[in-house]
């Protein structure tokens, strides 16, 4: 049995993510936006979103799942318990333009190994590998199943993450 990673340091909030208070639980739903990054040969594409516990009790992540995707060969989830990295980036990033993102990707753990203390934020990392590099790959409707006390909740991040076969804009 693996030990749970418990957040205890104060971390910054994010520009988008799963922060907010909802009646159903301390992680709110996100109506979503669109985040795009062109594919880069020889590098994996990662997207980051926030998981903020706005409640008053520890929050244990049980599972992260994908409800919808197109043209994806692989979609992997990880959580960086030490920081909330938001946006998108490549790994490896040979330009070293995103050292914080690099640290986040390297320190990610299985989502089911994370407990988020009240008022703390963790980073959800999503690795997307397109099935066909000549066509856009999209990931949307990410579900986070978690438990607070004896109650199980599900939050949905409706952000659309796109690995683009061409420049995004």
PDB file of N, CA and C in Angstrom, residues 44-113:
ATOM      1  N   UNK A  44       6.470  15.428 -25.205  1.00  0.00           N
ATOM      2  CA  UNK A  44       5.102  15.189 -24.749  1.00  0.00           C
ATOM      3  C   UNK A  44       4.450  16.526 -24.428  1.00  0.00           C
ATOM      4  N   UNK A  45       3.147  16.609 -24.627  1.00  0.00           N
ATOM      5  CA  UNK A  45       2.390  17.811 -24.294  1.00  0.00           C
ATOM      6  C   UNK A  45       1.656  17.573 -22.982  1.00  0.00           C
ATOM      7  N   UNK A  46       1.838  18.514 -22.052  1.00  0.00           N
ATOM      8  CA  UNK A  46       1.160  18.473 -20.762  1.00  0.00           C
ATOM      9  C   UNK A  46       0.311  19.717 -20.588  1.00  0.00           C
ATOM     10  N   UNK A  47      -0.840  19.541 -19.964  1.00  0.00           N
ATOM     11  CA  UNK A  47      -1.701  20.652 -19.581  1.00  0.00           C
ATOM     12  C   UNK A  47      -1.831  20.623 -18.064  1.00  0.00           C
ATOM     13  N   UNK A  48      -1.988  21.799 -17.464  1.00  0.00           N
ATOM     14  CA  UNK A  48      -2.119  21.880 -16.017  1.00  0.00           C
ATOM     15  C   UNK A  48      -3.382  22.602 -15.603  1.00  0.00           C
ATOM     16  N   UNK A  49      -3.984  22.137 -14.532  1.00  0.00           N
ATOM     17  CA  UNK A  49      -5.185  22.729 -13.962  1.00  0.00           C
ATOM     18  C   UNK A  49      -5.073  22.637 -12.446  1.00  0.00           C
ATOM     19  N   UNK A  50      -5.852  23.422 -11.727  1.00  0.00           N
ATOM     20  CA  UNK A  50      -5.751  23.456 -10.270  1.00  0.00           C
ATOM     21  C   UNK A  50      -6.808  22.622  -9.581  1.00  0.00           C
ATOM     22  N   UNK A  51      -6.413  22.056  -8.464  1.00  0.00           N
ATOM     23  CA  UNK A  51      -7.328  21.372  -7.560  1.00  0.00           C
ATOM     24  C   UNK A  51      -7.205  22.074  -6.219  1.00  0.00           C
ATOM     25  N   UNK A  52      -8.182  22.876  -5.859  1.00  0.00           N
ATOM     26  CA  UNK A  52      -8.135  23.642  -4.619  1.00  0.00           C
ATOM     27  C   UNK A  52      -9.191  23.123  -3.655  1.00  0.00           C
ATOM     28  N   UNK A  53      -8.779  22.829  -2.451  1.00  0.00           N
ATOM     29  CA  UNK A  53      -9.713  22.406  -1.418  1.00  0.00           C
ATOM     30  C   UNK A  53     -10.203  23.654  -0.694  1.00  0.00           C
ATOM     31  N   UNK A  54     -11.421  24.086  -1.003  1.00  0.00           N
ATOM     32  CA  UNK A  54     -11.991  25.270  -0.376  1.00  0.00           C
ATOM     33  C   UNK A  54     -12.820  24.922   0.863  1.00  0.00           C
ATOM     34  N   UNK A  55     -12.817  23.646   1.233  1.00  0.00           N
ATOM     35  CA  UNK A  55     -13.590  23.198   2.383  1.00  0.00           C
ATOM     36  C   UNK A  55     -12.817  23.306   3.686  1.00  0.00           C
ATOM     37  N   UNK A  56     -13.369  22.665   4.711  1.00  0.00           N
ATOM     38  CA  UNK A  56     -12.777  22.723   6.044  1.00  0.00           C
ATOM     39  C   UNK A  56     -12.216  21.378   6.503  1.00  0.00           C
ATOM     40  N   UNK A  57     -12.303  20.362   5.641  1.00  0.00           N
ATOM     41  CA  UNK A  57     -11.792  19.025   5.970  1.00  0.00           C
ATOM     42  C   UNK A  57     -10.854  18.541   4.872  1.00  0.00           C
ATOM     43  N   UNK A  58     -10.006  17.558   5.211  1.00  0.00           N
ATOM     44  CA  UNK A  58      -9.127  16.951   4.208  1.00  0.00           C
ATOM     45  C   UNK A  58      -9.946  16.375   3.059  1.00  0.00           C
ATOM     46  N   UNK A  59      -9.390  16.451   1.876  1.00  0.00           N
ATOM     47  CA  UNK A  59     -10.024  15.969   0.651  1.00  0.00           C
ATOM     48  C   UNK A  59      -9.116  14.890   0.064  1.00  0.00           C
ATOM     49  N   UNK A  60      -9.621  13.699  -0.102  1.00  0.00           N
ATOM     50  CA  UNK A  60      -8.836  12.593  -0.651  1.00  0.00           C
ATOM     51  C   UNK A  60      -9.278  12.324  -2.092  1.00  0.00           C
ATOM     52  N   UNK A  61      -8.351  12.446  -3.029  1.00  0.00           N
ATOM     53  CA  UNK A  61      -8.678  12.152  -4.425  1.00  0.00           C
ATOM     54  C   UNK A  61      -8.771  10.637  -4.581  1.00  0.00           C
ATOM     55  N   UNK A  62      -9.875  10.180  -5.146  1.00  0.00           N
ATOM     56  CA  UNK A  62     -10.076   8.749  -5.366  1.00  0.00           C
ATOM     57  C   UNK A  62      -9.707   8.342  -6.785  1.00  0.00           C
ATOM     58  N   UNK A  63     -10.060   9.197  -7.761  1.00  0.00           N
ATOM     59  CA  UNK A  63      -9.780   8.873  -9.162  1.00  0.00           C
ATOM     60  C   UNK A  63      -9.947  10.119 -10.030  1.00  0.00           C
ATOM     61  N   UNK A  64      -9.237  10.127 -11.146  1.00  0.00           N
ATOM     62  CA  UNK A  64      -9.414  11.137 -12.185  1.00  0.00           C
ATOM     63  C   UNK A  64      -9.695  10.365 -13.460  1.00  0.00           C
ATOM     64  N   UNK A  65     -10.746  10.783 -14.177  1.00  0.00           N
ATOM     65  CA  UNK A  65     -11.109  10.064 -15.393  1.00  0.00           C
ATOM     66  C   UNK A  65     -11.469  11.037 -16.499  1.00  0.00           C
ATOM     67  N   UNK A  66     -11.477  10.512 -17.693  1.00  0.00           N
ATOM     68  CA  UNK A  66     -11.760  11.296 -18.888  1.00  0.00           C
ATOM     69  C   UNK A  66     -13.123  10.898 -19.424  1.00  0.00           C
ATOM     70  N   UNK A  67     -13.967  11.889 -19.671  1.00  0.00           N
ATOM     71  CA  UNK A  67     -15.298  11.623 -20.210  1.00  0.00           C
ATOM     72  C   UNK A  67     -15.342  11.763 -21.724  1.00  0.00           C
ATOM     73  N   UNK A  68     -14.474  12.607 -22.293  1.00  0.00           N
ATOM     74  CA  UNK A  68     -14.547  12.852 -23.735  1.00  0.00           C
ATOM     75  C   UNK A  68     -13.168  13.196 -24.288  1.00  0.00           C
ATOM     76  N   UNK A  69     -12.841  12.604 -25.438  1.00  0.00           N
ATOM     77  CA  UNK A  69     -11.600  12.949 -26.138  1.00  0.00           C
ATOM     78  C   UNK A  69     -11.745  12.565 -27.604  1.00  0.00           C
ATOM     79  N   UNK A  70     -10.928  13.199 -28.423  1.00  0.00           N
ATOM     80  CA  UNK A  70     -10.869  12.836 -29.845  1.00  0.00           C
ATOM     81  C   UNK A  70      -9.407  12.713 -30.250  1.00  0.00           C
ATOM     82  N   UNK A  71      -9.128  11.747 -31.104  1.00  0.00           N
ATOM     83  CA  UNK A  71      -7.796  11.542 -31.670  1.00  0.00           C
ATOM     84  C   UNK A  71      -6.704  11.418 -30.598  1.00  0.00           C
ATOM     85  N   UNK A  72      -6.971  10.682 -29.535  1.00  0.00           N
ATOM     86  CA  UNK A  72      -5.968  10.513 -28.489  1.00  0.00           C
ATOM     87  C   UNK A  72      -5.490   9.066 -28.427  1.00  0.00           C
ATOM     88  N   UNK A  73      -4.177   8.892 -28.516  1.00  0.00           N
ATOM     89  CA  UNK A  73      -3.579   7.566 -28.342  1.00  0.00           C
ATOM     90  C   UNK A  73      -3.407   7.294 -26.853  1.00  0.00           C
ATOM     91  N   UNK A  74      -3.012   8.336 -26.116  1.00  0.00           N
ATOM     92  CA  UNK A  74      -2.768   8.224 -24.680  1.00  0.00           C
ATOM     93  C   UNK A  74      -3.217   9.494 -23.977  1.00  0.00           C
ATOM     94  N   UNK A  75      -3.878   9.327 -22.840  1.00  0.00           N
ATOM     95  CA  UNK A  75      -4.174  10.432 -21.928  1.00  0.00           C
ATOM     96  C   UNK A  75      -3.824   9.924 -20.539  1.00  0.00           C
ATOM     97  N   UNK A  76      -2.896  10.612 -19.876  1.00  0.00           N
ATOM     98  CA  UNK A  76      -2.466  10.213 -18.530  1.00  0.00           C
ATOM     99  C   UNK A  76      -2.681  11.368 -17.568  1.00  0.00           C
ATOM    100  N   UNK A  77      -3.046  11.034 -16.337  1.00  0.00           N
ATOM    101  CA  UNK A  77      -3.253  12.044 -15.306  1.00  0.00           C
ATOM    102  C   UNK A  77      -2.227  11.870 -14.199  1.00  0.00           C
ATOM    103  N   UNK A  78      -1.797  12.975 -13.644  1.00  0.00           N
ATOM    104  CA  UNK A  78      -0.923  12.981 -12.487  1.00  0.00           C
ATOM    105  C   UNK A  78      -1.255  14.206 -11.660  1.00  0.00           C
ATOM    106  N   UNK A  79      -0.813  14.214 -10.418  1.00  0.00           N
ATOM    107  CA  UNK A  79      -1.019  15.380  -9.562  1.00  0.00           C
ATOM    108  C   UNK A  79       0.326  15.797  -8.995  1.00  0.00           C
ATOM    109  N   UNK A  80       0.599  17.096  -9.059  1.00  0.00           N
ATOM    110  CA  UNK A  80       1.770  17.653  -8.398  1.00  0.00           C
ATOM    111  C   UNK A  80       1.286  18.176  -7.052  1.00  0.00           C
ATOM    112  N   UNK A  81       1.598  17.476  -5.975  1.00  0.00           N
ATOM    113  CA  UNK A  81       1.093  17.896  -4.675  1.00  0.00           C
ATOM    114  C   UNK A  81       1.769  19.156  -4.130  1.00  0.00           C
ATOM    115  N   UNK A  82       2.866  19.586  -4.739  1.00  0.00           N
ATOM    116  CA  UNK A  82       3.623  20.717  -4.209  1.00  0.00           C
ATOM    117  C   UNK A  82       3.326  22.053  -4.869  1.00  0.00           C
ATOM    118  N   UNK A  83       2.700  22.039  -6.029  1.00  0.00           N
ATOM    119  CA  UNK A  83       2.460  23.325  -6.713  1.00  0.00           C
ATOM    120  C   UNK A  83       1.296  23.189  -7.671  1.00  0.00           C
ATOM    121  N   UNK A  84       0.692  24.321  -7.972  1.00  0.00           N
ATOM    122  CA  UNK A  84      -0.407  24.370  -8.931  1.00  0.00           C
ATOM    123  C   UNK A  84       0.114  24.982 -10.219  1.00  0.00           C
ATOM    124  N   UNK A  85       0.413  24.141 -11.177  1.00  0.00           N
ATOM    125  CA  UNK A  85       0.910  24.613 -12.467  1.00  0.00           C
ATOM    126  C   UNK A  85      -0.252  24.665 -13.443  1.00  0.00           C
ATOM    127  N   UNK A  86      -0.503  25.841 -13.971  1.00  0.00           N
ATOM    128  CA  UNK A  86      -1.649  26.043 -14.852  1.00  0.00           C
ATOM    129  C   UNK A  86      -1.153  26.426 -16.231  1.00  0.00           C
ATOM    130  N   UNK A  87      -1.796  25.874 -17.266  1.00  0.00           N
ATOM    131  CA  UNK A  87      -1.437  26.211 -18.636  1.00  0.00           C
ATOM    132  C   UNK A  87      -1.040  24.980 -19.412  1.00  0.00           C
ATOM    133  N   UNK A  88       0.003  25.126 -20.232  1.00  0.00           N
ATOM    134  CA  UNK A  88       0.439  24.024 -21.082  1.00  0.00           C
ATOM    135  C   UNK A  88       1.941  24.113 -21.293  1.00  0.00           C
ATOM    136  N   UNK A  89       2.557  22.966 -21.568  1.00  0.00           N
ATOM    137  CA  UNK A  89       3.983  22.947 -21.819  1.00  0.00           C
ATOM    138  C   UNK A  89       4.430  21.613 -22.377  1.00  0.00           C
ATOM    139  N   UNK A  90       5.715  21.582 -22.778  1.00  0.00           N
ATOM    140  CA  UNK A  90       6.313  20.384 -23.362  1.00  0.00           C
ATOM    141  C   UNK A  90       7.244  19.728 -22.359  1.00  0.00           C
ATOM    142  N   UNK A  91       7.397  18.414 -22.492  1.00  0.00           N
ATOM    143  CA  UNK A  91       8.384  17.705 -21.698  1.00  0.00           C
ATOM    144  C   UNK A  91       9.047  16.661 -22.585  1.00  0.00           C
ATOM    145  N   UNK A  92      10.319  16.621 -22.759  1.00  0.00           N
ATOM    146  CA  UNK A  92      11.219  17.616 -22.179  1.00  0.00           C
ATOM    147  C   UNK A  92      11.125  18.952 -22.919  1.00  0.00           C
ATOM    148  N   UNK A  93      11.360  20.023 -22.181  1.00  0.00           N
ATOM    149  CA  UNK A  93      11.357  21.375 -22.744  1.00  0.00           C
ATOM    150  C   UNK A  93      12.811  21.799 -22.902  1.00  0.00           C
ATOM    151  N   UNK A  94      13.354  21.600 -24.085  1.00  0.00           N
ATOM    152  CA  UNK A  94      14.779  21.859 -24.319  1.00  0.00           C
ATOM    153  C   UNK A  94      15.142  23.331 -24.176  1.00  0.00           C
ATOM    154  N   UNK A  95      14.160  24.214 -24.313  1.00  0.00           N
ATOM    155  CA  UNK A  95      14.454  25.642 -24.171  1.00  0.00           C
ATOM    156  C   UNK A  95      14.515  26.051 -22.711  1.00  0.00           C
ATOM    157  N   UNK A  96      14.058  25.162 -21.806  1.00  0.00           N
ATOM    158  CA  UNK A  96      14.020  25.435 -20.376  1.00  0.00           C
ATOM    159  C   UNK A  96      13.191  26.669 -20.059  1.00  0.00           C
ATOM    160  N   UNK A  97      12.209  26.950 -20.919  1.00  0.00           N
ATOM    161  CA  UNK A  97      11.368  28.126 -20.753  1.00  0.00           C
ATOM    162  C   UNK A  97      10.395  27.977 -19.588  1.00  0.00           C
ATOM    163  N   UNK A  98      10.088  26.753 -19.193  1.00  0.00           N
ATOM    164  CA  UNK A  98       9.087  26.543 -18.152  1.00  0.00           C
ATOM    165  C   UNK A  98       9.650  25.718 -16.998  1.00  0.00           C
ATOM    166  N   UNK A  99      10.644  26.259 -16.259  1.00  0.00           N
ATOM    167  CA  UNK A  99      11.257  25.460 -15.200  1.00  0.00           C
ATOM    168  C   UNK A  99      10.265  25.012 -14.125  1.00  0.00           C
ATOM    169  N   UNK A 100       9.274  25.848 -13.785  1.00  0.00           N
ATOM    170  CA  UNK A 100       8.276  25.455 -12.781  1.00  0.00           C
ATOM    171  C   UNK A 100       7.425  24.309 -13.306  1.00  0.00           C
ATOM    172  N   UNK A 101       7.039  24.376 -14.585  1.00  0.00           N
ATOM    173  CA  UNK A 101       6.256  23.298 -15.182  1.00  0.00           C
ATOM    174  C   UNK A 101       7.063  22.015 -15.224  1.00  0.00           C
ATOM    175  N   UNK A 102       8.341  22.129 -15.555  1.00  0.00           N
ATOM    176  CA  UNK A 102       9.217  20.966 -15.597  1.00  0.00           C
ATOM    177  C   UNK A 102       9.275  20.300 -14.229  1.00  0.00           C
ATOM    178  N   UNK A 103       9.425  21.104 -13.182  1.00  0.00           N
ATOM    179  CA  UNK A 103       9.453  20.561 -11.829  1.00  0.00           C
ATOM    180  C   UNK A 103       8.134  19.874 -11.495  1.00  0.00           C
ATOM    181  N   UNK A 104       7.040  20.455 -11.942  1.00  0.00           N
ATOM    182  CA  UNK A 104       5.716  19.881 -11.699  1.00  0.00           C
ATOM    183  C   UNK A 104       5.574  18.526 -12.375  1.00  0.00           C
ATOM    184  N   UNK A 105       5.993  18.434 -13.612  1.00  0.00           N
ATOM    185  CA  UNK A 105       5.872  17.190 -14.374  1.00  0.00           C
ATOM    186  C   UNK A 105       6.737  16.100 -13.747  1.00  0.00           C
ATOM    187  N   UNK A 106       7.946  16.465 -13.347  1.00  0.00           N
ATOM    188  CA  UNK A 106       8.854  15.482 -12.767  1.00  0.00           C
ATOM    189  C   UNK A 106       8.419  15.003 -11.389  1.00  0.00           C
ATOM    190  N   UNK A 107       7.666  15.809 -10.657  1.00  0.00           N
ATOM    191  CA  UNK A 107       7.282  15.421  -9.297  1.00  0.00           C
ATOM    192  C   UNK A 107       5.846  14.909  -9.199  1.00  0.00           C
ATOM    193  N   UNK A 108       5.205  14.652 -10.327  1.00  0.00           N
ATOM    194  CA  UNK A 108       3.805  14.213 -10.296  1.00  0.00           C
ATOM    195  C   UNK A 108       3.679  12.809  -9.705  1.00  0.00           C
ATOM    196  N   UNK A 109       2.535  12.584  -9.073  1.00  0.00           N
ATOM    197  CA  UNK A 109       2.226  11.286  -8.480  1.00  0.00           C
ATOM    198  C   UNK A 109       0.841  10.860  -8.966  1.00  0.00           C
ATOM    199  N   UNK A 110       0.519   9.605  -8.717  1.00  0.00           N
ATOM    200  CA  UNK A 110      -0.803   9.097  -9.065  1.00  0.00           C
ATOM    201  C   UNK A 110      -1.853   9.897  -8.297  1.00  0.00           C
ATOM    202  N   UNK A 111      -2.927  10.339  -8.967  1.00  0.00           N
ATOM    203  CA  UNK A 111      -3.946  11.132  -8.274  1.00  0.00           C
ATOM    204  C   UNK A 111      -4.511  10.456  -7.027  1.00  0.00           C
ATOM    205  N   UNK A 112      -4.635   9.134  -7.045  1.00  0.00           N
ATOM    206  CA  UNK A 112      -5.203   8.418  -5.903  1.00  0.00           C
ATOM    207  C   UNK A 112      -4.267   8.389  -4.689  1.00  0.00           C
ATOM    208  N   UNK A 113      -3.079   8.962  -4.819  1.00  0.00           N
ATOM    209  CA  UNK A 113      -2.127   9.022  -3.712  1.00  0.00           C
ATOM    210  C   UNK A 113      -2.098  10.399  -3.057  1.00  0.00           C
TER     211      UNK A 113
END
